[in-house]
Amino acid sequence: MDFKRQRLTLQQFDATLQELGQIRGHAVWAWDTQTVYDLNLDLQPTTAAHLWRYASSLVPEPYRTWQVNGQTRLELQAQQLSWHASAAPAAWMVFWHLEQLAFSSPEGDTAAENISGTLQAVVSPAVNPSRYRIDGSLHLQPFSVLVGNFFPGLEAQHVTSAITFSGTYHPGAPRVDVQLDGQFGKLGRLIVSGKLLRDAASQAAAPWRYG
């Protein structure tokens, strides 16, 4: 702790969040400017299933009862985060590591397994109007997937997946504008553009819908 510079340096901290698992990180807290520098947080849940119990409430209603298993790890990095009213917004980076992840619908007609790869994204907040810009990519090793009667041989044919995406989240709407461009080896390319919408007046009852 440096009282002269009004800073607290946490070189390494570790905590256990019950079923959520271990969280580790380091940061420098400048209390005079209400700013955190060199923030790095690393959350490693016991399993992806434990994390899904908390995260499922953020997805549209039909998907909340899906089963998710495997291992995952989340990283958050930011050079500067400030709670000071006059501070300029700062971007932060998110890394989501997947290892042997699997998911399935309650009916079993949609499922995937052996999903391994990394998602990385930059989240850039704006001052006015209030919104968040998200740009990133997702790279996956060959995995198995079933959608109804459609069973592409991604794993058998050693097809890797490279997906880039961008979007804008409008908290006041609430609305998410999404653009996605995916390349799936020799199987071809998939381009998606659309919106996720929700009734702001009844968020507890109304699920997200696509537009």
XYZ file of N, CA and C in Angstrom:
633
model
N 0.837 -1.187 0.000
C 0.000 0.000 0.000
C 0.880 1.248 0.000
N 0.662 2.136 -0.954
C 1.451 3.354 -1.100
C 0.555 4.553 -0.778
N 0.675 5.087 0.457
C -0.185 6.203 0.873
C 0.193 7.497 0.157
N 1.464 7.640 -0.187
C 1.892 8.858 -0.851
C 1.267 8.969 -2.235
N 1.275 7.870 -2.974
C 0.681 7.864 -4.313
C -0.792 7.458 -4.279
N -1.290 7.106 -3.085
C -2.682 6.700 -2.886
C -3.055 5.515 -3.784
N -2.224 4.477 -3.648
C -2.443 3.293 -4.465
C -2.294 2.022 -3.631
N -3.096 1.024 -4.012
C -3.005 -0.295 -3.415
C -2.697 -1.288 -4.528
N -1.567 -1.991 -4.402
C -1.157 -2.950 -5.421
C -1.437 -4.367 -4.936
N -2.262 -5.089 -5.674
C -2.545 -6.494 -5.397
C -1.780 -7.316 -6.422
N -0.640 -7.810 -6.011
C 0.203 -8.553 -6.949
C -0.418 -9.893 -7.325
N -1.141 -10.494 -6.417
C -1.825 -11.758 -6.695
C -2.873 -11.992 -5.613
N -4.091 -12.284 -6.040
C -5.116 -12.660 -5.069
C -5.863 -13.880 -5.582
N -6.293 -14.726 -4.643
C -7.010 -15.954 -4.958
C -8.230 -16.044 -4.060
N -9.324 -16.531 -4.620
C -10.548 -16.708 -3.847
C -11.318 -17.897 -4.405
N -12.119 -18.518 -3.541
C -12.988 -19.623 -3.939
C -14.429 -19.160 -3.853
N -15.152 -19.283 -4.960
C -16.537 -18.827 -5.025
C -17.483 -20.017 -5.044
N -17.420 -20.827 -4.007
C -18.258 -22.014 -3.884
C -18.250 -22.811 -5.183
N -19.447 -23.068 -5.780
C -19.514 -23.902 -6.970
C -18.900 -23.234 -8.197
N -18.787 -21.908 -8.190
C -18.219 -21.223 -9.340
C -16.743 -21.520 -9.524
N -16.075 -21.952 -8.474
C -14.685 -22.335 -8.610
C -13.712 -21.272 -8.147
N -12.536 -21.256 -8.757
C -11.450 -20.378 -8.334
C -11.416 -19.100 -9.175
N -11.141 -17.995 -8.510
C -10.911 -16.739 -9.199
C -9.563 -16.191 -8.747
N -8.739 -15.816 -9.721
C -7.407 -15.301 -9.443
C -7.216 -14.008 -10.219
N -6.261 -13.209 -9.770
C -6.005 -11.989 -10.510
C -5.011 -11.077 -9.846
N -4.809 -9.928 -10.481
C -3.952 -8.880 -9.930
C -4.445 -7.546 -10.464
N -4.148 -6.471 -9.732
C -4.618 -5.140 -10.122
C -3.944 -4.092 -9.247
N -4.050 -2.843 -9.696
C -3.593 -1.685 -8.915
C -4.786 -0.752 -8.747
N -5.116 -0.437 -7.485
C -6.268 0.408 -7.176
C -5.782 1.788 -6.725
N -6.135 2.833 -7.509
C -5.817 4.223 -7.155
C -7.086 4.849 -6.592
N -7.164 4.946 -5.265
C -8.429 5.387 -4.670
C -8.692 6.886 -4.823
N -7.672 7.674 -5.103
C -7.905 9.113 -5.274
C -8.647 9.413 -6.570
N -8.399 8.606 -7.613
C -9.063 8.811 -8.901
C -10.132 7.751 -9.177
N -10.370 6.867 -8.204
C -11.351 5.791 -8.355
C -11.091 4.979 -9.629
N -9.839 4.585 -9.798
C -9.424 3.908 -11.016
C -8.646 2.635 -10.689
N -8.889 1.597 -11.452
C -8.142 0.350 -11.360
C -7.259 0.230 -12.603
N -5.970 -0.062 -12.390
C -5.021 -0.220 -13.485
C -4.560 -1.671 -13.567
N -4.209 -2.097 -14.795
C -3.619 -3.426 -15.030
C -4.449 -4.530 -14.369
N -5.740 -4.508 -14.638
C -6.638 -5.503 -14.053
C -6.586 -6.797 -14.858
N -6.454 -7.910 -14.157
C -6.493 -9.225 -14.770
C -7.249 -10.166 -13.836
N -8.368 -10.698 -14.314
C -9.163 -11.650 -13.541
C -9.265 -12.950 -14.318
N -9.135 -14.053 -13.618
C -9.174 -15.379 -14.228
C -10.129 -16.246 -13.418
N -11.289 -16.595 -14.020
C -12.289 -17.427 -13.351
C -12.267 -18.822 -13.949
N -12.019 -19.813 -13.110
C -12.001 -21.200 -13.561
C -13.041 -21.989 -12.764
N -14.238 -22.173 -13.340
C -15.281 -22.922 -12.636
C -14.889 -24.381 -12.451
N -15.537 -25.033 -11.483
C -15.317 -26.462 -11.281
C -15.659 -27.225 -12.550
N -16.807 -26.900 -13.154
C -17.205 -27.426 -14.455
C -18.010 -26.340 -15.163
N -18.181 -26.513 -16.473
C -19.013 -25.577 -17.223
C -20.469 -25.662 -16.774
N -20.879 -26.817 -16.272
C -22.259 -26.976 -15.800
C -22.560 -26.041 -14.643
N -21.608 -25.848 -13.739
C -21.812 -24.943 -12.613
C -21.941 -23.503 -13.090
N -21.121 -23.105 -14.053
C -21.222 -21.754 -14.591
C -22.547 -21.562 -15.321
N -23.028 -22.598 -16.008
C -24.269 -22.507 -16.771
C -25.471 -22.251 -15.859
N -25.420 -22.724 -14.636
C -26.519 -22.479 -13.696
C -26.749 -20.994 -13.483
N -25.688 -20.216 -13.525
C -25.797 -18.771 -13.326
C -26.011 -18.038 -14.647
N -25.390 -18.530 -15.716
C -25.437 -17.819 -16.988
C -26.706 -18.099 -17.783
N -27.401 -19.199 -17.505
C -28.556 -19.582 -18.320
C -29.684 -18.556 -18.255
N -29.761 -17.795 -17.184
C -30.822 -16.793 -17.069
C -30.638 -15.640 -18.047
N -29.465 -15.534 -18.679
C -29.183 -14.438 -19.602
C -29.538 -14.776 -21.047
N -29.912 -16.025 -21.315
C -30.200 -16.450 -22.685
C -31.706 -16.573 -22.878
N -32.177 -16.614 -24.131
C -33.618 -16.768 -24.377
C -34.194 -18.010 -23.711
N -35.463 -17.959 -23.383
C -36.142 -18.987 -22.606
C -35.973 -20.407 -23.151
N -36.100 -20.667 -24.446
C -36.018 -22.066 -24.893
C -34.698 -22.746 -24.571
N -33.634 -21.959 -24.370
C -32.311 -22.552 -24.169
C -31.921 -22.700 -22.699
N -32.729 -22.206 -21.796
C -32.344 -22.220 -20.383
C -32.341 -23.618 -19.777
N -33.093 -24.540 -20.358
C -33.161 -25.904 -19.828
C -32.192 -26.848 -20.518
N -31.341 -26.329 -21.406
C -30.358 -27.175 -22.071
C -29.302 -27.627 -21.058
N -28.690 -28.748 -21.353
C -27.624 -29.279 -20.514
C -26.267 -28.867 -21.082
N -25.368 -28.425 -20.216
C -24.016 -28.018 -20.617
C -23.005 -28.691 -19.709
N -21.980 -29.272 -20.284
C -20.922 -29.935 -19.515
C -19.571 -29.625 -20.144
N -18.517 -30.019 -19.418
C -17.166 -29.787 -19.905
C -16.400 -28.827 -19.012
N -15.295 -28.324 -19.517
C -14.448 -27.404 -18.777
C -14.373 -26.070 -19.502
N -14.254 -25.004 -18.736
C -14.158 -23.676 -19.327
C -13.394 -22.749 -18.382
N -12.892 -21.669 -18.951
C -12.153 -20.682 -18.155
C -12.372 -19.309 -18.776
N -12.597 -18.310 -17.940
C -12.857 -16.948 -18.393
C -11.760 -16.017 -17.901
N -11.274 -15.148 -18.792
C -10.291 -14.138 -18.427
C -10.822 -12.745 -18.780
N -10.572 -11.806 -17.901
C -10.921 -10.402 -18.141
C -9.676 -9.562 -17.946
N -9.348 -8.736 -18.944
C -8.169 -7.871 -18.862
C -8.554 -6.442 -19.210
N -8.029 -5.506 -18.457
C -8.265 -4.088 -18.738
C -7.075 -3.286 -18.242
N -6.567 -2.409 -19.082
C -5.463 -1.559 -18.657
C -5.932 -0.477 -17.695
N -7.197 -0.097 -17.823
C -7.705 0.968 -16.953
C -9.230 0.904 -16.890
N -9.769 0.894 -15.668
C -11.205 0.987 -15.446
C -11.435 2.039 -14.371
N -12.310 3.001 -14.666
C -12.516 4.093 -13.728
C -13.993 4.280 -13.428
N -14.296 4.577 -12.149
C -15.660 4.892 -11.723
C -15.856 6.395 -11.562
N -14.833 7.153 -11.921
C -14.922 8.612 -11.814
C -15.859 9.138 -12.898
N -16.730 10.071 -12.538
C -17.756 10.552 -13.469
C -17.167 11.169 -14.729
N -16.023 11.824 -14.623
C -15.435 12.513 -15.776
C -14.473 11.641 -16.563
N -14.274 10.406 -16.153
C -13.300 9.538 -16.818
C -13.832 9.064 -18.168
N -12.935 8.966 -19.133
C -13.304 8.460 -20.451
C -13.489 6.946 -20.389
N -14.449 6.402 -21.130
C -14.654 4.953 -21.122
C -13.414 4.223 -21.639
N -13.138 3.079 -21.079
C -11.969 2.294 -21.472
C -12.407 0.905 -21.934
N -11.737 0.396 -22.950
C -12.053 -0.932 -23.471
C -11.446 -2.015 -22.585
N -12.037 -3.184 -22.618
C -11.484 -4.326 -21.907
C -11.631 -5.566 -22.769
N -10.782 -6.539 -22.486
C -10.715 -7.753 -23.291
C -11.239 -8.951 -22.513
N -11.919 -9.838 -23.239
C -12.473 -11.051 -22.652
C -11.936 -12.251 -23.425
N -11.468 -13.256 -22.707
C -11.035 -14.517 -23.298
C -11.861 -15.638 -22.671
N -12.442 -16.474 -23.522
C -13.255 -17.598 -23.049
C -12.666 -18.873 -23.632
N -12.067 -19.683 -22.777
C -11.410 -20.917 -23.205
C -12.360 -22.101 -22.988
N -12.502 -22.916 -24.015
C -13.383 -24.087 -23.975
C -12.558 -25.352 -24.117
N -12.886 -26.349 -23.298
C -12.178 -27.629 -23.370
C -13.168 -28.768 -23.207
N -13.328 -29.534 -24.295
C -14.229 -30.691 -24.307
C -15.639 -30.315 -23.819
N -16.130 -29.176 -24.306
C -17.462 -28.716 -23.936
C -18.517 -29.519 -24.695
N -19.670 -29.719 -24.063
C -20.780 -30.427 -24.696
C -22.087 -29.777 -24.263
N -23.069 -29.774 -25.168
C -24.389 -29.276 -24.811
C -25.449 -30.085 -25.537
N -26.670 -30.077 -25.002
C -27.765 -30.805 -25.635
C -29.087 -30.195 -25.211
N -30.057 -30.242 -26.117
C -31.406 -29.781 -25.814
C -32.135 -30.852 -25.016
N -33.217 -30.487 -24.299
C -33.952 -31.491 -23.513
C -34.467 -32.650 -24.369
N -34.830 -32.375 -25.628
C -35.338 -33.428 -26.508
C -34.224 -34.266 -27.126
N -32.997 -33.758 -27.080
C -31.871 -34.489 -27.647
C -31.727 -34.352 -29.143
N -32.564 -33.499 -29.788
C -32.472 -33.353 -31.235
C -31.432 -32.329 -31.667
N -30.903 -31.563 -30.704
C -29.812 -30.629 -30.972
C -28.730 -30.855 -29.918
N -27.524 -31.143 -30.369
C -26.449 -31.459 -29.425
C -25.098 -31.262 -30.083
N -24.080 -31.124 -29.245
C -22.704 -31.037 -29.719
C -21.785 -31.535 -28.615
N -20.616 -32.012 -28.990
C -19.647 -32.486 -28.009
C -18.234 -32.327 -28.561
N -17.270 -32.457 -27.645
C -15.844 -32.314 -27.981
C -15.511 -30.932 -28.532
N -16.131 -29.896 -27.963
C -15.879 -28.526 -28.405
C -14.701 -27.955 -27.626
N -13.638 -27.620 -28.342
C -12.461 -27.021 -27.726
C -12.003 -25.847 -28.583
N -11.638 -24.760 -27.934
C -11.187 -23.584 -28.658
C -11.191 -22.364 -27.770
N -11.046 -21.198 -28.381
C -10.955 -19.945 -27.628
C -11.753 -18.852 -28.325
N -12.532 -18.154 -27.532
C -13.208 -16.941 -27.984
C -12.495 -15.755 -27.361
N -12.198 -14.738 -28.159
C -11.629 -13.518 -27.616
C -12.383 -12.326 -28.181
N -12.612 -11.333 -27.336
C -13.414 -10.186 -27.739
C -12.938 -8.933 -27.032
N -13.133 -7.800 -27.700
C -12.859 -6.488 -27.124
C -14.198 -5.785 -26.928
N -14.458 -5.345 -25.702
C -15.691 -4.637 -25.370
C -15.341 -3.164 -25.189
N -15.973 -2.305 -26.001
C -15.662 -0.871 -25.990
C -16.919 -0.080 -25.634
N -17.002 0.467 -24.427
C -18.174 1.269 -24.059
C -18.114 2.661 -24.669
N -19.278 3.229 -24.927
C -19.392 4.597 -25.436
C -20.092 5.457 -24.394
N -19.818 6.755 -24.417
C -20.387 7.659 -23.426
C -21.828 8.011 -23.772
N -22.066 8.507 -24.976
C -23.390 8.983 -25.339
C -23.635 8.712 -26.828
N -24.666 7.948 -27.201
C -25.618 7.327 -26.297
C -25.002 6.106 -25.620
N -25.608 5.665 -24.555
C -25.062 4.540 -23.798
C -25.164 3.257 -24.626
N -24.019 2.686 -24.946
C -23.992 1.447 -25.709
C -22.601 0.813 -25.560
N -22.511 -0.459 -25.948
C -21.256 -1.197 -25.867
C -20.991 -1.861 -27.211
N -19.825 -1.639 -27.744
C -19.401 -2.256 -28.989
C -18.591 -3.507 -28.661
N -18.872 -4.614 -29.348
C -18.186 -5.876 -29.110
C -17.634 -6.394 -30.434
N -16.336 -6.657 -30.478
C -15.687 -7.208 -31.665
C -14.808 -8.377 -31.232
N -14.903 -9.471 -31.965
C -14.100 -10.611 -31.547
C -14.064 -11.730 -32.554
N -13.528 -12.862 -32.112
C -13.399 -14.037 -32.967
C -13.494 -15.291 -32.108
N -13.863 -16.381 -32.764
C -13.979 -17.679 -32.111
C -13.334 -18.722 -33.014
N -12.366 -19.438 -32.486
C -11.684 -20.497 -33.236
C -11.906 -21.822 -32.514
N -12.428 -22.802 -33.242
C -12.766 -24.097 -32.656
C -12.066 -25.228 -33.398
N -11.650 -26.228 -32.640
C -11.142 -27.453 -33.218
C -12.321 -28.283 -33.736
N -12.075 -29.294 -34.570
C -13.180 -30.143 -35.057
C -13.991 -30.722 -33.899
N -15.325 -30.693 -34.041
C -16.207 -31.213 -33.002
C -17.424 -31.856 -33.657
N -18.224 -32.548 -32.860
C -19.426 -33.214 -33.358
C -20.645 -32.363 -33.047
N -21.580 -32.291 -34.015
C -22.791 -31.504 -33.814
C -23.961 -32.193 -34.506
N -25.133 -32.097 -33.880
C -26.370 -32.661 -34.420
C -27.450 -31.600 -34.330
N -28.108 -31.305 -35.463
C -29.237 -30.375 -35.498
C -30.376 -31.074 -36.227
N -31.320 -31.621 -35.473
C -32.387 -32.417 -36.083
C -31.816 -33.641 -36.757
N -32.054 -33.768 -38.058
C -31.499 -34.877 -38.828
C -30.191 -34.506 -39.522
N -29.721 -33.290 -39.268
C -28.506 -32.799 -39.922
C -27.311 -33.087 -39.032
N -26.389 -33.885 -39.551
C -25.206 -34.270 -38.779
C -23.963 -34.054 -39.640
N -23.458 -32.805 -39.705
C -22.261 -32.541 -40.518
C -21.032 -33.219 -39.912
N -20.178 -33.729 -40.777
C -19.016 -34.480 -40.290
C -17.844 -33.585 -39.956
N -18.033 -32.626 -39.063
C -16.954 -31.699 -38.726
C -15.766 -32.421 -38.099
N -16.056 -33.329 -37.195
C -14.977 -34.015 -36.494
C -14.351 -35.086 -37.381
N -15.179 -35.846 -38.065
C -14.663 -36.924 -38.913
C -13.816 -36.383 -40.055
N -14.180 -35.197 -40.566
C -13.444 -34.611 -41.685
C -12.417 -33.568 -41.235
N -12.201 -33.475 -39.932
C -11.191 -32.577 -39.371
C -11.419 -31.125 -39.801
N -12.664 -30.680 -39.690
C -13.030 -29.328 -40.089
C -12.910 -28.378 -38.903
N -12.045 -27.386 -39.016
C -11.939 -26.360 -37.987
C -12.897 -25.219 -38.314
N -13.264 -24.456 -37.293
C -14.212 -23.359 -37.451
C -13.550 -22.051 -37.059
N -13.674 -21.043 -37.907
C -13.131 -19.707 -37.627
C -14.263 -18.699 -37.817
N -14.667 -18.054 -36.745
C -15.818 -17.156 -36.765
C -15.390 -15.785 -36.265
N -15.715 -14.761 -37.005
C -15.527 -13.388 -36.540
C -16.906 -12.777 -36.325
N -17.003 -11.897 -35.352
C -18.299 -11.310 -35.039
C -18.121 -9.887 -34.531
N -19.172 -9.126 -34.662
C -19.219 -7.777 -34.117
C -20.661 -7.491 -33.718
N -20.830 -6.620 -32.765
C -22.172 -6.301 -32.313
C -22.188 -5.044 -31.473
N -23.382 -4.530 -31.264
C -23.580 -3.358 -30.427
C -24.724 -3.635 -29.462
N -24.448 -3.484 -28.177
C -25.462 -3.701 -27.142
C -25.998 -2.358 -26.677
N -27.320 -2.189 -26.759
C -28.000 -0.970 -26.324
C -28.787 -1.294 -25.050
N -28.237 -1.012 -23.853
C -28.913 -1.387 -22.602
C -30.286 -0.761 -22.444
N -30.471 0.463 -22.914
C -31.750 1.137 -22.722
C -32.866 0.581 -23.561
N -32.540 -0.123 -24.666
C -33.580 -0.583 -25.581
C -34.441 -1.728 -25.006
N -33.926 -2.840 -24.458
C -32.572 -3.358 -24.716
C -32.539 -4.100 -26.052
N -31.399 -3.956 -26.752
C -31.263 -4.551 -28.073
C -29.796 -4.857 -28.337
N -29.556 -5.935 -29.051
C -28.209 -6.294 -29.480
C -28.209 -6.452 -30.995
N -27.411 -5.642 -31.681
C -27.217 -5.785 -33.129
C -26.015 -6.695 -33.355
N -26.179 -7.713 -34.196
C -25.144 -8.734 -34.351
C -24.825 -8.962 -35.821
N -23.531 -9.070 -36.126
C -23.051 -9.509 -37.440
C -22.034 -10.615 -37.219
N -22.174 -11.693 -37.979
C -21.314 -12.870 -37.785
C -20.887 -13.410 -39.135
N -19.624 -13.787 -39.233
C -19.070 -14.355 -40.460
C -18.257 -15.595 -40.077
N -18.736 -16.755 -40.473
C -18.081 -18.002 -40.084
C -17.573 -18.792 -41.276
N -16.358 -19.300 -41.152
C -15.758 -20.151 -42.187
C -15.560 -21.536 -41.594
N -16.182 -22.552 -42.229
C -16.145 -23.905 -41.710
C -15.439 -24.826 -42.703
N -14.158 -24.566 -42.890
C -13.345 -25.387 -43.775
C -13.954 -25.528 -45.158
N -13.905 -26.738 -45.703
C -14.428 -26.989 -47.048
C -15.947 -27.061 -47.087
N -16.598 -27.022 -45.905
C -18.060 -27.025 -45.893
C -18.640 -25.693 -46.335
N -17.850 -24.628 -46.220
C -18.322 -23.342 -46.712
C -18.369 -22.253 -45.665
N -19.059 -21.192 -46.022
C -19.088 -19.971 -45.231
C -20.526 -19.641 -44.821
N -20.679 -19.094 -43.624
C -21.988 -18.702 -43.117
C -21.928 -17.253 -42.650
N -22.855 -16.407 -43.159
C -22.927 -15.003 -42.767
C -24.297 -14.751 -42.141
N -24.305 -14.165 -40.956
C -25.544 -13.898 -40.226
C -25.558 -12.446 -39.788
N -26.702 -11.807 -39.958
C -26.885 -10.433 -39.494
C -28.287 -10.312 -38.929
N -28.412 -9.732 -37.737
C -29.737 -9.619 -37.143
C -29.722 -8.886 -35.822
N -30.820 -9.022 -35.085
C -30.989 -8.320 -33.813
C -31.572 -9.264 -32.772
N -31.174 -9.060 -31.514
C -31.822 -9.681 -30.370
C -32.570 -8.575 -29.638
N -33.866 -8.784 -29.435
C -34.718 -7.750 -28.863
C -35.416 -8.259 -27.616
N -35.732 -7.298 -26.715
C -36.477 -7.656 -25.517
C -37.332 -6.478 -25.078
N -38.526 -6.774 -24.567
C -39.435 -5.737 -24.095
C -38.893 -5.165 -22.798
N -38.446 -3.910 -22.823
C -37.839 -3.290 -21.643
C -38.826 -3.134 -20.508
N -40.127 -3.084 -20.794
C -41.124 -2.864 -19.747
C -41.430 -4.123 -18.950
N -41.068 -5.286 -19.496
C -41.393 -6.536 -18.790
C -40.274 -7.546 -18.973
N -39.060 -7.175 -18.594
C -37.889 -8.018 -18.813
C -37.988 -9.344 -18.083
N -38.650 -9.345 -16.916
C -38.704 -10.581 -16.128
C -39.554 -11.642 -16.819
N -40.561 -11.199 -17.584
C -41.478 -12.156 -18.177
C -41.192 -12.426 -19.652
N -40.688 -11.419 -20.358
C -40.533 -11.546 -21.808
C -39.152 -12.059 -22.169
N -39.046 -13.142 -22.951
C -37.737 -13.626 -23.375
C -37.179 -12.767 -24.489
N -35.902 -12.953 -24.763
C -35.304 -12.322 -25.939
C -35.919 -12.938 -27.184
N -36.035 -12.154 -28.228
C -36.518 -12.659 -29.499
C -35.592 -12.166 -30.611
N -35.606 -12.868 -31.716
C -34.753 -12.536 -32.840
C -35.498 -11.656 -33.818
N -34.757 -10.741 -34.470
C -35.380 -9.882 -35.461
C -34.462 -9.662 -36.646
